[in-house]
PDB file of C-alpha atoms and ligand atoms in Angstrom:
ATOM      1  CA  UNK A   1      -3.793  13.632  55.346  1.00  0.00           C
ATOM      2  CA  UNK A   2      -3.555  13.865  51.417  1.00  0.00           C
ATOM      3  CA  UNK A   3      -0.138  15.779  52.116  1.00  0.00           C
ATOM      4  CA  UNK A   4      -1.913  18.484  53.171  1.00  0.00           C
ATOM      5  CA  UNK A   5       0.556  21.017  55.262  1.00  0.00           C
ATOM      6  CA  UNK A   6      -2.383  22.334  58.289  1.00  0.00           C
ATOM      7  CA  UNK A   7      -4.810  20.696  59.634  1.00  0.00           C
ATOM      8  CA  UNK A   8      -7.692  22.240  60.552  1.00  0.00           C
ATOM      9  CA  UNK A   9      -8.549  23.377  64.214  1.00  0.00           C
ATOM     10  CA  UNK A  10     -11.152  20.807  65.877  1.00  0.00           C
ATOM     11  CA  UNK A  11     -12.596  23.903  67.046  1.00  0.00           C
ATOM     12  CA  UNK A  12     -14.004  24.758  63.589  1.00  0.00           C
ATOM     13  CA  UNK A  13     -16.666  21.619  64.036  1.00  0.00           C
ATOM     14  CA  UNK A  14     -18.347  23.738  67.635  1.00  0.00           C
ATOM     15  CA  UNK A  15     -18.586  26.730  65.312  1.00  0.00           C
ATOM     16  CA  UNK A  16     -20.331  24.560  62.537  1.00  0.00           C
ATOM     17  CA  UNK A  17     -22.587  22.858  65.399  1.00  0.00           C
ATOM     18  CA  UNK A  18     -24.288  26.026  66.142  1.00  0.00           C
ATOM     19  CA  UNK A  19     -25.270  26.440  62.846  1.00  0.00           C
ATOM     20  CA  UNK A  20     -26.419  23.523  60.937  1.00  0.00           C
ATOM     21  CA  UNK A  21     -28.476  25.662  58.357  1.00  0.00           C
ATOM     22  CA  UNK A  22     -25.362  27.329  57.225  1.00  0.00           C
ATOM     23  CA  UNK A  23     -23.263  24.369  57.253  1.00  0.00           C
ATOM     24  CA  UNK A  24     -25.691  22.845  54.681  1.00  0.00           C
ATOM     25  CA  UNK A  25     -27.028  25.900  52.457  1.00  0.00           C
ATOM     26  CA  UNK A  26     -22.689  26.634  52.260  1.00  0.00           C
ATOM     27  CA  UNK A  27     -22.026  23.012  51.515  1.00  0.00           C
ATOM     28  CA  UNK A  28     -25.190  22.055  49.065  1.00  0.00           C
ATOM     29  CA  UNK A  29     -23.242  24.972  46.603  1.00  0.00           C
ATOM     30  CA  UNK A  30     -19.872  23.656  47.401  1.00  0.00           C
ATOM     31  CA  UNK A  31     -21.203  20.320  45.653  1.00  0.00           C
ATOM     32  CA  UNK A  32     -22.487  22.735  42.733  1.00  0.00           C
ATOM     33  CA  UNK A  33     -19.538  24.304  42.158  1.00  0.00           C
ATOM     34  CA  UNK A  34     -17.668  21.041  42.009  1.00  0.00           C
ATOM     35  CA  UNK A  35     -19.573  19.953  39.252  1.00  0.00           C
ATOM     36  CA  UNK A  36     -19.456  22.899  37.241  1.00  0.00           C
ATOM     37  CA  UNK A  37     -15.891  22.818  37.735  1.00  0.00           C
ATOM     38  CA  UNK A  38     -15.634  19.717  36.399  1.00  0.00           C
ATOM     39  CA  UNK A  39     -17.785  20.638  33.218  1.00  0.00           C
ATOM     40  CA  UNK A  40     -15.295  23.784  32.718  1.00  0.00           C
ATOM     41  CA  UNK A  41     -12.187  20.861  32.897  1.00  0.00           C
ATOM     42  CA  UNK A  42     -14.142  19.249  30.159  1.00  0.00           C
ATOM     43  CA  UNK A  43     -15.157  22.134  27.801  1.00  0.00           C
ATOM     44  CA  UNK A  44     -11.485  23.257  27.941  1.00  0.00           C
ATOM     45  CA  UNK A  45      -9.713  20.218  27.281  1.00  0.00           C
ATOM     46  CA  UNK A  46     -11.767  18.411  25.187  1.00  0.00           C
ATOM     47  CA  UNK A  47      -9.386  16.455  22.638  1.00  0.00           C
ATOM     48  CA  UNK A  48      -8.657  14.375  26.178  1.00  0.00           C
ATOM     49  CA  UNK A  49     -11.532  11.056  25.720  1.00  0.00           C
ATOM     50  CA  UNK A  50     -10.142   9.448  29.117  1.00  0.00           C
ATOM     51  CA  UNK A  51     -10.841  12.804  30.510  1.00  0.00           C
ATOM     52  CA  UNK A  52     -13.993  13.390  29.458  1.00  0.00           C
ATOM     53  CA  UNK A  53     -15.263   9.820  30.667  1.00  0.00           C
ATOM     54  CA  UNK A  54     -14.008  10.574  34.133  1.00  0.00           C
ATOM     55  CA  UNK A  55     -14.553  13.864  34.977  1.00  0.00           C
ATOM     56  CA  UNK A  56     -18.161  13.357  33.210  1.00  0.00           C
ATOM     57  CA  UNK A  57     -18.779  10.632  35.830  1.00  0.00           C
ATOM     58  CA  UNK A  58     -16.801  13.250  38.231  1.00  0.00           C
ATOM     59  CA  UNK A  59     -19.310  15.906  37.600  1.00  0.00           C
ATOM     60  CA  UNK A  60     -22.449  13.755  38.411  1.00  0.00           C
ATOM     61  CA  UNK A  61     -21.183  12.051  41.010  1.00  0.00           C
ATOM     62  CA  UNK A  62     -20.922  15.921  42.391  1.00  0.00           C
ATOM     63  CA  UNK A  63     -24.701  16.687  41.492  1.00  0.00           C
ATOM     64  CA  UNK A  64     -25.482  13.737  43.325  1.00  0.00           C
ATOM     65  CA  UNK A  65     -24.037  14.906  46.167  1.00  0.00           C
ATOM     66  CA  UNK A  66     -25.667  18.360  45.620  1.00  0.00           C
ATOM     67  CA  UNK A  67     -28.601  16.560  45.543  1.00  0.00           C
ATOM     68  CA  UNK A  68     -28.617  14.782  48.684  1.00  0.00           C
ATOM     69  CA  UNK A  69     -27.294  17.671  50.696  1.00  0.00           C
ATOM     70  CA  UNK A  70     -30.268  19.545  49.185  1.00  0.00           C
ATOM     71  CA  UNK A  71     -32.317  16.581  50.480  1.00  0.00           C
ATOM     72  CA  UNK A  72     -31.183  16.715  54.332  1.00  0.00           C
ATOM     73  CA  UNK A  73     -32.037  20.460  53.899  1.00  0.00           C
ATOM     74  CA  UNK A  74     -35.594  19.630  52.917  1.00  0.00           C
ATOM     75  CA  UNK A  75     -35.985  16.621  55.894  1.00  0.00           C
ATOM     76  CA  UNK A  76     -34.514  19.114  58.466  1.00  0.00           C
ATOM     77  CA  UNK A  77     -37.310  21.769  57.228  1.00  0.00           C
ATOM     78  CA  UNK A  78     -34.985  24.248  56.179  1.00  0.00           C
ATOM     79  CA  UNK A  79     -34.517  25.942  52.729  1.00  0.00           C
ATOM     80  CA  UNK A  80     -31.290  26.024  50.717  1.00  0.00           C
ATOM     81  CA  UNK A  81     -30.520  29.355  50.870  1.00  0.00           C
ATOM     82  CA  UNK A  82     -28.547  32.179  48.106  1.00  0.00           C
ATOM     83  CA  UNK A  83     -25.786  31.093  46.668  1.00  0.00           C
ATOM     84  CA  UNK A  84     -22.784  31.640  49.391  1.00  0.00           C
ATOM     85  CA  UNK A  85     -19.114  32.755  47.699  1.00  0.00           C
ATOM     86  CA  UNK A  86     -16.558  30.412  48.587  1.00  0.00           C
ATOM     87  CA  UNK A  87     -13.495  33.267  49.422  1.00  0.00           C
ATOM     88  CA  UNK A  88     -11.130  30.034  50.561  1.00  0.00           C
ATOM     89  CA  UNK A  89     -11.458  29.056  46.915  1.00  0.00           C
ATOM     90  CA  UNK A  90     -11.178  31.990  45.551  1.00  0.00           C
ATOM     91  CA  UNK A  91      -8.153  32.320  46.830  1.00  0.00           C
ATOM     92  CA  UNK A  92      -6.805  29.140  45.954  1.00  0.00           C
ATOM     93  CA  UNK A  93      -7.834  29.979  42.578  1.00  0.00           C
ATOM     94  CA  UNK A  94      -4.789  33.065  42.764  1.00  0.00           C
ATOM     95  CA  UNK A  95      -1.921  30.507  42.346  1.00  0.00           C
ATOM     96  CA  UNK A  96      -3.415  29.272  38.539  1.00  0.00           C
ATOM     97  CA  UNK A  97      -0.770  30.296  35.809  1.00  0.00           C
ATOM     98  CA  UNK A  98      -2.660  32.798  33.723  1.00  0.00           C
ATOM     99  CA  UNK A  99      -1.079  33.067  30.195  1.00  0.00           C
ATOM    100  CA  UNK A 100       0.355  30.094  30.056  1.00  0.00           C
ATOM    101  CA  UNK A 101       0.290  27.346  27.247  1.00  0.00           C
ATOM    102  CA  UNK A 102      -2.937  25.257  27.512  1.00  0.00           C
ATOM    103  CA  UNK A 103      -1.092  22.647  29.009  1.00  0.00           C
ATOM    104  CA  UNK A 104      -0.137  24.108  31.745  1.00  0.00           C
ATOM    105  CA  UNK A 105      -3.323  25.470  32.354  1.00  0.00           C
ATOM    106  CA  UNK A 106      -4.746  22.176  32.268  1.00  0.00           C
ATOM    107  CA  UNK A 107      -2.329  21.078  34.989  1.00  0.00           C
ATOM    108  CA  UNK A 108      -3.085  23.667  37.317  1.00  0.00           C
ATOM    109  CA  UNK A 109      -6.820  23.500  37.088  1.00  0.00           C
ATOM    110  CA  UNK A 110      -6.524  19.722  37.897  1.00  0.00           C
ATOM    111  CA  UNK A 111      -4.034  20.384  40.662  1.00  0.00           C
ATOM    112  CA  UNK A 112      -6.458  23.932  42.212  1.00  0.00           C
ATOM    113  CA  UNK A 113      -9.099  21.083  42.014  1.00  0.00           C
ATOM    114  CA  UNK A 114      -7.488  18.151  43.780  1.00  0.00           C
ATOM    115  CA  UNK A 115      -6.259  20.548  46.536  1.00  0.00           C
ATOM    116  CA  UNK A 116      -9.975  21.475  47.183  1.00  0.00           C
ATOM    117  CA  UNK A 117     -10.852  17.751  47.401  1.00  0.00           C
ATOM    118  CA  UNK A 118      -8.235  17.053  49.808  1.00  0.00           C
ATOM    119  CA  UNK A 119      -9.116  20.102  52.038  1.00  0.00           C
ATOM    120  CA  UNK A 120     -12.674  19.260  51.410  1.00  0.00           C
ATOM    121  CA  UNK A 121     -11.835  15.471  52.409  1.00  0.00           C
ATOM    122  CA  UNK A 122     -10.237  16.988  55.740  1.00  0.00           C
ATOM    123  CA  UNK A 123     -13.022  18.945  57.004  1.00  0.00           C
ATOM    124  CA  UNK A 124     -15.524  15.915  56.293  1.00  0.00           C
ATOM    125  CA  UNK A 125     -13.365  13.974  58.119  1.00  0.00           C
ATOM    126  CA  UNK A 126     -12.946  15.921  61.081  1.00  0.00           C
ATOM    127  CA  UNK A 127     -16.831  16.512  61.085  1.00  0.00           C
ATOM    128  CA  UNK A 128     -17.261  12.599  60.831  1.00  0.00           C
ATOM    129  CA  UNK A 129     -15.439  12.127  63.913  1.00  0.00           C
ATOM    130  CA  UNK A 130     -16.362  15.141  65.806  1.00  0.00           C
ATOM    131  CA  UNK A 131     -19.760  16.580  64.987  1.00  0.00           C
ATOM    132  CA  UNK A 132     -22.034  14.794  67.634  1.00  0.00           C
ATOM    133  CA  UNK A 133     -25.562  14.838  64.770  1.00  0.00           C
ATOM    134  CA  UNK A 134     -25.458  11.195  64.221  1.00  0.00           C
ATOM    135  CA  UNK A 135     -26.717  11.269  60.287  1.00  0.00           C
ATOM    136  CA  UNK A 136     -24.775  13.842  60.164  1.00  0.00           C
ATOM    137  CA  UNK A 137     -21.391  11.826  60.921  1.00  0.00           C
ATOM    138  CA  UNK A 138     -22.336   8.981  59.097  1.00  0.00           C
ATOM    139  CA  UNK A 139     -23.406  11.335  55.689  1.00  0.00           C
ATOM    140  CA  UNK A 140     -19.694  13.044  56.391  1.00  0.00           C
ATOM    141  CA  UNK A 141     -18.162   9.913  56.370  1.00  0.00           C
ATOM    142  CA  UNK A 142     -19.373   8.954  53.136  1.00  0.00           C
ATOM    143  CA  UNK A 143     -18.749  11.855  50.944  1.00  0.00           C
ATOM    144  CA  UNK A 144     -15.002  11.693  52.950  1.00  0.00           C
ATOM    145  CA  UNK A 145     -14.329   8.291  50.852  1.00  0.00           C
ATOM    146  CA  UNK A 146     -16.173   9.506  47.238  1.00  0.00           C
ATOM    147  CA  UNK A 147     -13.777  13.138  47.728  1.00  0.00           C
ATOM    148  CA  UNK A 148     -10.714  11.120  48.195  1.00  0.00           C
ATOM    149  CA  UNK A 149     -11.506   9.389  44.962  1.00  0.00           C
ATOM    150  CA  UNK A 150     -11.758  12.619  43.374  1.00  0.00           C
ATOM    151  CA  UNK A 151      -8.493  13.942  44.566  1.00  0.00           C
ATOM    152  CA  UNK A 152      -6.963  10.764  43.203  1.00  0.00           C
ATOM    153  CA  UNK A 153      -8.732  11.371  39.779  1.00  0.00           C
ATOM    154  CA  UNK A 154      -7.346  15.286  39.339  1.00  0.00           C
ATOM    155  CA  UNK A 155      -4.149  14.365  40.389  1.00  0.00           C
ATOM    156  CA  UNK A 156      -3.803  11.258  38.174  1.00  0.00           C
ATOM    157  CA  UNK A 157      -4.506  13.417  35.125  1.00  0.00           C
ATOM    158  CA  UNK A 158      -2.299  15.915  35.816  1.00  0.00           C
ATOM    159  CA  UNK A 159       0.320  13.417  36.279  1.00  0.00           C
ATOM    160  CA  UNK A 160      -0.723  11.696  33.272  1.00  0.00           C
ATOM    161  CA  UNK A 161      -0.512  14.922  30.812  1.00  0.00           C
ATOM    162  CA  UNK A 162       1.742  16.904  32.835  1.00  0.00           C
ATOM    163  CA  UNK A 163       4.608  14.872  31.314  1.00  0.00           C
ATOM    164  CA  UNK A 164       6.920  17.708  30.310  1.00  0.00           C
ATOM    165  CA  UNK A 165       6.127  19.645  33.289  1.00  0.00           C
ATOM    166  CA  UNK A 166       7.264  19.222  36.987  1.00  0.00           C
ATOM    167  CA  UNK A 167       3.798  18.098  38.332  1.00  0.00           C
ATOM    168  CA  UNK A 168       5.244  17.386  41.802  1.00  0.00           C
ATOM    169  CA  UNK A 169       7.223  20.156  42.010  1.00  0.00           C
ATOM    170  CA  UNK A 170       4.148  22.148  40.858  1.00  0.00           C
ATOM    171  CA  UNK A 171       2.171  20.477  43.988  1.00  0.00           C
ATOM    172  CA  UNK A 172       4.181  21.441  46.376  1.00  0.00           C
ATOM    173  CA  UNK A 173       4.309  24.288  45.072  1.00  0.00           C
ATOM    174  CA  UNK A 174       0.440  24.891  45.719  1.00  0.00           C
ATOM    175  CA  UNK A 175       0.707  22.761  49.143  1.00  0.00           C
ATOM    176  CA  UNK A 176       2.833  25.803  50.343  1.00  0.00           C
ATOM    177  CA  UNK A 177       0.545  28.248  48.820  1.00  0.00           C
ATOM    178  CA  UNK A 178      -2.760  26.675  50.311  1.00  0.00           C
ATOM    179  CA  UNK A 179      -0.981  26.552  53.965  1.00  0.00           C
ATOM    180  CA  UNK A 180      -0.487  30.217  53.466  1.00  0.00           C
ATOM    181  CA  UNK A 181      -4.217  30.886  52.297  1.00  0.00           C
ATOM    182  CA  UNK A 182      -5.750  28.272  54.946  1.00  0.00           C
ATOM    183  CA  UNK A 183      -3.941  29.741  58.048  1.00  0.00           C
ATOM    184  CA  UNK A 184      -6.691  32.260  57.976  1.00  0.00           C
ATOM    185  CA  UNK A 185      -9.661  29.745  58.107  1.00  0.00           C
ATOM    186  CA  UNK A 186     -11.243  27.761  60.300  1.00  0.00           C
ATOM    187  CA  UNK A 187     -13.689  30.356  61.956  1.00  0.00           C
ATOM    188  CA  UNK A 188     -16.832  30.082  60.345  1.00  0.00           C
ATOM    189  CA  UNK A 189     -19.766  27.777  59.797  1.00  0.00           C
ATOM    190  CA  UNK A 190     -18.616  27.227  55.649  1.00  0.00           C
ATOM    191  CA  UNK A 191     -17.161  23.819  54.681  1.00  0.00           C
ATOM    192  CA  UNK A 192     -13.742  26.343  53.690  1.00  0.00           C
ATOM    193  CA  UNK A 193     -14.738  28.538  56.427  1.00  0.00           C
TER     194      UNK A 193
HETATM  195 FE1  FE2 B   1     -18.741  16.216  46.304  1.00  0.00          FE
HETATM  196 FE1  FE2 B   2     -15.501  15.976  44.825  1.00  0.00          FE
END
């Protein structure tokens, strides 16, 4: 799915069911740290207007989501916990071309970001079909379909403005490199876990 090289162990989604709290404190700052990567897209590439417009929707689409995970936290009578690291994406976050033109840059932030949508998309799916909490499945389900959209919106930029560079050659590039990194996941209760 989304050319994505592994798929993720159904496994994972028993490890997750034991721990529903940590499922949704981990994936309430996911949605946080989507957004604010989307502001960082923005503040760095500003001179972009169709950028802007999208990723601005983008970002509080992402808050939204934030928001209603945070809300199934406070129905369930739990309490978002600290702030978890995300080590999957930091990671991912390795393969970025440091020094490069701006350009460039640009491209591989929208690419690192549309590879965490489609991995994110994949283990929303697989808890959609799998996780037995009927809200649950049904709430997975829809931020599955809103991700995908995402995916499509990084990638379509960095197609767009990635003219001069080899954007597909580039994604593969970082397909390979996210098999590597994700061959070590799929053990804990953490939406990258
Ligand atoms: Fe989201
Ligand atoms: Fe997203």
């Amino acid at each position: 799915m989304l050319h994505l090289k592994l798929a993720t162990d159904p496994r994972w989604v028993n490890i997750v069911e034991k721990n529903i709290e940590e499922i949704l404190t981990d994936h309430a700052w996911c949605e946080q740290k989507a957004a604010t990567n989307a502001i960082t897209i923005i503040t760095l590439n500003s001179e972009y207007p169709d950028l802007v417009t999208d990723l601005l929707i983008l970002a509080q689409e992402e808050l939204v989501h934030f928001q209603m995970v945070h809300d199934i936290i406070k129905k369930r009578g739990y309490a978002l916990g600290r702030e978890r690291k995300d080590s999957y994406v930091n990671e991912l976050y390795k393969f970025m071309s440091k020094g490069g033109n701006r350009l460039q840059s640009m491209v591989d932030r929208l690419l690192f970001s549309a590879m965490i949508e489609a991995r994110s998309c994949e283990r929303f799916k697989l808890l959609s079909k799998e996780i037995k909490d009927l809200e649950l499945s049904k709430f997975y389900n829809d931020l599955m379909i809103s991700e995908a959209g995402h995916y499509t919106t990084f990638i379509g930029f960095a197609r767009k403005y990635g003219q001069h560079i080899d954007v597909d050659k580039r994604w593969q590039e970082l397909v390979e490199f996210e098999a590597e990194v994700i061959k070590n996941y799929g053990k804990e209760e953490t939406i990258h876990g």
